[in-house]
Structures are given as C-alpha cells and as structure tokens.
Short mmCIF file of C-alpha atoms in Angstrom, two decimals:
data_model
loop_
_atom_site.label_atom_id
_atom_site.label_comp_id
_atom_site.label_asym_id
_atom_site.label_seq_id
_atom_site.Cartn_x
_atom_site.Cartn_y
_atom_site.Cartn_z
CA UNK A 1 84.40 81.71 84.56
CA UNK A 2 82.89 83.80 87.29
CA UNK A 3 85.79 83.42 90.23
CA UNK A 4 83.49 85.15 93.09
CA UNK A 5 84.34 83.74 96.67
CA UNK A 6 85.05 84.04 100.37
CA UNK A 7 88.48 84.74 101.17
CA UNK A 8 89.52 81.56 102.77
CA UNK A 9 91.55 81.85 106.04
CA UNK A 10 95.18 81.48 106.99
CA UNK A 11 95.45 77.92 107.14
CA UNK A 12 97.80 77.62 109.94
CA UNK A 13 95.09 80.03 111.87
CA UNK A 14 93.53 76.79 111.82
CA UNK A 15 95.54 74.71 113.66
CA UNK A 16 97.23 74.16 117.04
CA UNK A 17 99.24 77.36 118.36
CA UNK A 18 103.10 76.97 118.27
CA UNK A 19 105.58 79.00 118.59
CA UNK A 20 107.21 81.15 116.06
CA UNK A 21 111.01 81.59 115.11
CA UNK A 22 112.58 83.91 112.07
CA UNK A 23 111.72 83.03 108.36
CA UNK A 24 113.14 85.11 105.56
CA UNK A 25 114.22 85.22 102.26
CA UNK A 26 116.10 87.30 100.13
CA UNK A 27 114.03 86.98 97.24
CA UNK A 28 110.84 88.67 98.86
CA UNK A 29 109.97 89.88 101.93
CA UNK A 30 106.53 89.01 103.61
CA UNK A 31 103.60 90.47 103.06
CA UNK A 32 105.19 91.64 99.24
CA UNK A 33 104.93 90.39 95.77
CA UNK A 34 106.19 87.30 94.95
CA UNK A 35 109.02 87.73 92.00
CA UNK A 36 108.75 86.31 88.58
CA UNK A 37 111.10 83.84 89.28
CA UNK A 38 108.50 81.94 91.17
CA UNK A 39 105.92 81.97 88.97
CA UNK A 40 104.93 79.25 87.18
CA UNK A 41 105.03 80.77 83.52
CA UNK A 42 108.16 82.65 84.24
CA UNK A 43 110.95 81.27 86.29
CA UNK A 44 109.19 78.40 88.53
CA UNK A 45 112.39 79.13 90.68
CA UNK A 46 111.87 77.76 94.69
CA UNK A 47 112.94 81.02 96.68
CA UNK A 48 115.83 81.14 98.43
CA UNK A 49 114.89 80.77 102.52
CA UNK A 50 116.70 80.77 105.96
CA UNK A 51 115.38 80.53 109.02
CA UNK A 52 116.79 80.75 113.27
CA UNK A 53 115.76 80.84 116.58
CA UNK A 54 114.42 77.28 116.19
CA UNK A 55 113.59 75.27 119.60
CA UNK A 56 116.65 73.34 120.41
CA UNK A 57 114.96 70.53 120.33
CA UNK A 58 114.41 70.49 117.01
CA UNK A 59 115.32 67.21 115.27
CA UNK A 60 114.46 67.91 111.95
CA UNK A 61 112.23 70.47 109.12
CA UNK A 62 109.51 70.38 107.03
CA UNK A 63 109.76 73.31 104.19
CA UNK A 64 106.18 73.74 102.18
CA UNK A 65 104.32 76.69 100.39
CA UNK A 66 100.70 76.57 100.13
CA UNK A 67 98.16 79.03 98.27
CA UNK A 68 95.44 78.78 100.40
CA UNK A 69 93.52 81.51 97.20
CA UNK A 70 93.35 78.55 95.01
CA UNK A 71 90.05 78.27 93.40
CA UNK A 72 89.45 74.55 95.05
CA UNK A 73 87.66 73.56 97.91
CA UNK A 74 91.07 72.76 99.60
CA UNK A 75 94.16 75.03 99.72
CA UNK A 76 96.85 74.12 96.36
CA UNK A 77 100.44 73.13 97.33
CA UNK A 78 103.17 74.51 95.36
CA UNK A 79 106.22 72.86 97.59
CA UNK A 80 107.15 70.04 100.06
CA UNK A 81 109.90 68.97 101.57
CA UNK A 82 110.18 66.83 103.78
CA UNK A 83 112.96 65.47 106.53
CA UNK A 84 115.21 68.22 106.35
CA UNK A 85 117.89 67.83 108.52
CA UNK A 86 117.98 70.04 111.61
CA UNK A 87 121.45 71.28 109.95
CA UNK A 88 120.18 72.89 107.32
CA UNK A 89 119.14 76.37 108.00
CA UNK A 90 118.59 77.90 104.46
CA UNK A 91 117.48 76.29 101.23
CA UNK A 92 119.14 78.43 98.03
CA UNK A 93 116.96 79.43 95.72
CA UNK A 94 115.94 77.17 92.96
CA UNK A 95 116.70 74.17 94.78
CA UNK A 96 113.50 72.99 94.88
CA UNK A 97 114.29 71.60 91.35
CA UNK A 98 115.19 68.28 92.03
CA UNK A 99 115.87 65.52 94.99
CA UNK A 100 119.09 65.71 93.63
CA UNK A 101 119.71 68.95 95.41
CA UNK A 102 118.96 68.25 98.63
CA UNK A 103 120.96 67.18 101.31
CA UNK A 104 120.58 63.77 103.02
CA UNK A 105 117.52 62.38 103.41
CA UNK A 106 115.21 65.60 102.65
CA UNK A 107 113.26 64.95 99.62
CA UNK A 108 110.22 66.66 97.96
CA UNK A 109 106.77 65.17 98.67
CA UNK A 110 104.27 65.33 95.11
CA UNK A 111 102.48 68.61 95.14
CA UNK A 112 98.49 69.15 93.86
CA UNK A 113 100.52 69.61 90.22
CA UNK A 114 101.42 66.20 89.93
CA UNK A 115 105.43 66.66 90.76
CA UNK A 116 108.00 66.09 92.80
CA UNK A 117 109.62 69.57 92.98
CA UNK A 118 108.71 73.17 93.46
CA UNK A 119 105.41 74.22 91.08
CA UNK A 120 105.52 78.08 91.18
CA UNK A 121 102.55 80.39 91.45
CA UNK A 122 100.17 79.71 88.85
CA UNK A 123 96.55 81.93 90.15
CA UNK A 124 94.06 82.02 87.18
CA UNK A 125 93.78 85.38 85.40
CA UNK A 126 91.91 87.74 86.13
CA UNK A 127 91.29 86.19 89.90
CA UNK A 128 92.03 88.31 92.72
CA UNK A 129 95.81 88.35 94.55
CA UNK A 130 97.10 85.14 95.66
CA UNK A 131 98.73 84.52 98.87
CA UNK A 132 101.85 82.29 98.64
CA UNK A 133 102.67 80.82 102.31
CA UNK A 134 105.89 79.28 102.65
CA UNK A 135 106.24 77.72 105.83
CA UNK A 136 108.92 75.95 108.07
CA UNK A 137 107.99 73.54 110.84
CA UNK A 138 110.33 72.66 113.61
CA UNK A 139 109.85 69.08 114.05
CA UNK A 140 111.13 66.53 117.43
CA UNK A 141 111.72 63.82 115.04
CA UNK A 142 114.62 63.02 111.94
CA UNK A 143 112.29 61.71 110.17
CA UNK A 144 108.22 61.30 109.40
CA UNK A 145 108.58 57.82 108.07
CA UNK A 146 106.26 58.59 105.06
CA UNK A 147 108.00 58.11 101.09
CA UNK A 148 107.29 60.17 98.14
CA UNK A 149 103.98 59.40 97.63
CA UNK A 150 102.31 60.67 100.50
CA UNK A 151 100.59 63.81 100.12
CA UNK A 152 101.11 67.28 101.56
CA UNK A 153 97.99 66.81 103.08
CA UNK A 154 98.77 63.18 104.55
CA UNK A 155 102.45 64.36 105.20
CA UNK A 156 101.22 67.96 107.17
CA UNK A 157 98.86 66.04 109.44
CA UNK A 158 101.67 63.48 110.15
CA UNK A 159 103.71 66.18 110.99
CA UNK A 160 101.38 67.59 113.18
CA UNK A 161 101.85 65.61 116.06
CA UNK A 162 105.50 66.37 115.64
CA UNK A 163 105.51 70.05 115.37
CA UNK A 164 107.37 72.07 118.31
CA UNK A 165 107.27 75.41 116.42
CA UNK A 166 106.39 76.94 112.93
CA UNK A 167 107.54 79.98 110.68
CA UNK A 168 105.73 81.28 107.88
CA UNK A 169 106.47 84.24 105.13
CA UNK A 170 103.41 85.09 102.75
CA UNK A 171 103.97 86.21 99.57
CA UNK A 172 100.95 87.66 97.06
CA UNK A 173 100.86 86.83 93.54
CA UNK A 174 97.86 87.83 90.61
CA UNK A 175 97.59 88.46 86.52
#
C-alpha cells in the first residue's frame, strides 16, 4: 500500500482563533512520543490530563484527541467527551474506558472506530509519525444538547459556536 501524502495541517490552525490556557499530562509531554499505554495494540489507556487558567466564564469542557495523519480524507478521532463539567479539571488516566467513569453528565461521543470510549493510536505500519492532538475546549454552556450518537465531527462544529478558549497537547506515534 503506497502511503505517500501531504502532511495535512493542524486542524485547529483551521479554525477561529481563541485563546489558550495550560494542558498537560503526566503521561507525555507535548511535542513527545505517545506511551504504549495509548496505543491501540498495547494498552489503549486514555492519558491522564489536567488543565488551568480557563476563562472564568467557562460553563463547561469538551475533552477530544484527533490524528489529523490518518490516512483518510478527514482527520480520525480517537476520543470525545463531551459536557464535562466546568469542575473537573483533570481526567485520570484510563478513564476514557467507560461512561461509567465519568462524572455527571460528561459522556463519550462514538469515535471513527465505532465506540463509545477512548480508541488509542492505531497509525498503519510502516506510515510516517502520527500526531495525536488531545484537545480541551472551554465552552459558555453546561451542556451541547447533542446524545451519544452525534459525531465528533457534528459535536466539534456544535461546539464551535460555544468555544471561549482551547488547549491542545500533541503527541507523535509510528511502527
């Protein structure tokens, strides 16, 4: 399979500017490689995040990592959730197992796999590095009104409109 393409661009390059606020993560730091234990084969573990210095305003979250390298005409998402509550500051990792685990009325949107929880990196071999981008959007609403069934794409331009400020951590990933 020849794999030969244009890197595609950031995909929140693409969008409005917002402004930024601190993203990190103990499992990987950005720009680095992301661990086994979020790799599909291996661990297919959701990293452990926090995040601060957040607009005030900010009524709720939307967590997601997308791998904009995916050998698709769109970007592939790995993770969604969706209506965090503004409480929540840090997701542990491997929560992104289950509904189960989250607090309130957060839940995980279906990802481009098929599921409802946290599909880790999965690049085909041989392609080029990956980039992982795990992203946190400060949003002026508790909730987007959308159920489990909407897609990250449907659910990410809903939450367009609502977004006051965004954080993002890129992680690279290849075999």
């Amino acid at each position: 399979m020849n794999l030969d393409r244009p890197i595609a661009p950031d995909p929140y390059s693409l969008l409005p500017e917002v402004p930024s606020f601190s993203l990190t993560s103990t499992d990987f730091v950005d720009g680095g490689r992301l661990p086994d234990a979020q790799v599909a084969h291996l661990g297919n573990s959701s990293p452990q995040l926090s995040w601060s210095d957040f607009p005030p305003q900010t009524r709720s979250f939307l967590v997601s990592c997308i791998d904009p390298d995916a050998p698709t005409p769109a970007p592939w998402w790995h993770w969604m959730v969706v209506d965090l509550d503004v409480s929540v500051t840090e997701l542990p990792a491997g929560i992104g197992a289950s509904d189960l685990m989250l607090d309130g009325a957060a839940y995980h949107a279906r990802v481009d796999g098929g599921t409802h929880a946290f599909e880790g990196a999965a690049p085909p071999p041989g392609d080029r590095p990956h980039r992982y981008i795990f992203a946190v959007s400060a949003l002026d609403v508790d909730t987007l009104g959308l159920d489990d069934d909407a897609t990250p794409t449907l659910t990410s331009f809903v939450a367009l409109e609502h977004t006051i400020a965004r954080a993002t951590l890129t992680a690279h990933y290849s075999r």
